[in-house]
Amino acid sequence: MKQLFINKKATIKDALLKISKSGHRCLLVTDNLEKMLGTISDGDLRRAILKNQNLGQKIDKIYKKNPRFFYSKNYNLKKVKELFIKNKLDLIPVLDKTKKVEKIIFW
């Protein structure tokens, strides 16, 4: 699961390498305490590159700060399936009350 975490201070190049190694199209952006701050997808990275962003630029300006997620005590499989279909997501994180990732549900 931690192979899908990336710190908000990482660069675009770091994120590209991590996505390439993970085989998934999305990473969870975390702070130093591994609390989820957002997500960054391969599409977000491609758009940044097309806007001539430097590969050494930090991802903190391009990641999605309002991602879709569930709290561990507030989800069921029906809600998860609806969110996957409605928003065409690849993964949905499940967080505890402090926003630490407890698990990740994949499509």
Short mmCIF file of C-alpha atoms in Angstrom, two decimals:
data_model
loop_
_atom_site.label_atom_id
_atom_site.label_comp_id
_atom_site.label_asym_id
_atom_site.label_seq_id
_atom_site.Cartn_x
_atom_site.Cartn_y
_atom_site.Cartn_z
CA MET A 1 0.00 0.00 0.00
CA LYS A 2 2.80 2.45 0.83
CA GLN A 3 4.12 2.16 -2.72
CA LEU A 4 1.12 4.33 -3.65
CA PHE A 5 2.01 7.10 -1.16
CA ILE A 6 3.98 10.15 -2.24
CA ASN A 7 4.93 13.12 -0.12
CA LYS A 8 3.64 16.53 -1.18
CA LYS A 9 7.26 17.73 -1.38
CA ALA A 10 8.08 15.21 -4.14
CA THR A 11 8.76 16.38 -7.67
CA ILE A 12 6.84 15.68 -10.87
CA LYS A 13 9.65 13.33 -11.91
CA ASP A 14 9.40 11.46 -8.57
CA ALA A 15 5.66 11.02 -9.11
CA LEU A 16 6.14 9.79 -12.69
CA LEU A 17 8.69 7.22 -11.56
CA LYS A 18 6.49 6.04 -8.69
CA ILE A 19 3.43 5.68 -10.93
CA SER A 20 5.52 3.77 -13.45
CA LYS A 21 6.83 1.38 -10.80
CA SER A 22 3.47 0.88 -9.07
CA GLY A 23 1.51 -0.03 -12.19
CA HIS A 24 -1.38 2.16 -10.99
CA ARG A 25 -2.55 5.43 -12.49
CA CYS A 26 -2.94 7.32 -9.23
CA LEU A 27 -0.93 8.07 -6.08
CA LEU A 28 -2.06 9.27 -2.66
CA VAL A 29 -0.37 12.52 -1.65
CA THR A 30 0.54 12.54 2.04
CA ASP A 31 2.23 14.74 4.59
CA ASN A 32 5.19 13.68 6.76
CA LEU A 33 2.81 11.85 9.15
CA GLU A 34 1.25 9.92 6.22
CA LYS A 35 -2.08 11.73 6.48
CA MET A 36 -3.76 11.93 3.10
CA LEU A 37 -3.80 15.39 1.56
CA GLY A 38 -4.99 14.51 -1.93
CA THR A 39 -4.32 12.46 -5.03
CA ILE A 40 -2.25 12.86 -8.15
CA SER A 41 -2.95 10.91 -11.32
CA ASP A 42 -0.98 10.24 -14.45
CA GLY A 43 -3.33 12.67 -16.19
CA ASP A 44 -2.47 15.44 -13.71
CA LEU A 45 1.21 14.84 -14.43
CA ARG A 46 0.71 14.81 -18.21
CA ARG A 47 -1.20 18.11 -18.07
CA ALA A 48 1.60 19.69 -16.01
CA ILE A 49 4.20 18.55 -18.55
CA LEU A 50 2.11 19.85 -21.45
CA LYS A 51 2.02 23.23 -19.68
CA ASN A 52 5.84 23.15 -19.75
CA GLN A 53 6.19 22.55 -16.02
CA ASN A 54 9.71 21.58 -15.02
CA LEU A 55 10.12 17.92 -14.00
CA GLY A 56 11.90 19.18 -10.88
CA GLN A 57 8.85 21.17 -9.75
CA LYS A 58 7.14 20.03 -6.56
CA ILE A 59 3.75 18.36 -6.95
CA ASP A 60 2.18 20.51 -4.24
CA LYS A 61 0.66 22.86 -6.82
CA ILE A 62 -0.78 20.22 -9.14
CA TYR A 63 -2.29 17.47 -7.01
CA LYS A 64 -6.05 17.28 -6.33
CA LYS A 65 -6.69 18.61 -2.86
CA ASN A 66 -10.31 17.42 -2.64
CA PRO A 67 -10.13 13.75 -3.59
CA ARG A 68 -12.88 11.16 -3.26
CA PHE A 69 -12.53 8.93 -0.22
CA PHE A 70 -14.50 7.19 2.51
CA TYR A 71 -14.06 7.14 6.23
CA SER A 72 -13.66 3.62 7.58
CA LYS A 73 -16.89 3.75 9.58
CA ASN A 74 -18.96 5.35 6.82
CA TYR A 75 -18.95 3.26 3.67
CA ASN A 76 -20.45 0.17 2.13
CA LEU A 77 -19.82 -1.68 -1.11
CA LYS A 78 -22.87 -0.18 -2.82
CA LYS A 79 -21.62 3.37 -2.18
CA VAL A 80 -18.11 2.39 -3.28
CA LYS A 81 -19.36 0.88 -6.55
CA GLU A 82 -21.51 3.95 -7.29
CA LEU A 83 -18.55 6.27 -6.72
CA PHE A 84 -16.26 4.18 -8.96
CA ILE A 85 -18.79 4.18 -11.80
CA LYS A 86 -19.92 7.80 -11.47
CA ASN A 87 -16.42 9.26 -11.30
CA LYS A 88 -14.43 6.68 -13.32
CA LEU A 89 -11.92 6.20 -10.51
CA ASP A 90 -9.15 3.61 -10.29
CA LEU A 91 -8.90 3.54 -6.52
CA ILE A 92 -10.65 4.91 -3.46
CA PRO A 93 -8.82 5.34 -0.16
CA VAL A 94 -10.49 4.46 3.14
CA LEU A 95 -9.33 6.73 5.95
CA ASP A 96 -9.51 6.71 9.72
CA LYS A 97 -10.78 9.78 11.60
CA THR A 98 -7.30 11.39 11.50
CA LYS A 99 -7.17 10.98 7.68
CA LYS A 100 -4.55 8.23 7.76
CA VAL A 101 -5.07 5.62 5.06
CA GLU A 102 -6.41 2.35 6.46
CA LYS A 103 -6.85 0.63 3.12
CA ILE A 104 -7.26 1.25 -0.56
CA ILE A 105 -10.10 -0.19 -2.63
CA PHE A 106 -9.24 -0.81 -6.28
CA TRP A 107 -11.65 -1.02 -9.20
#
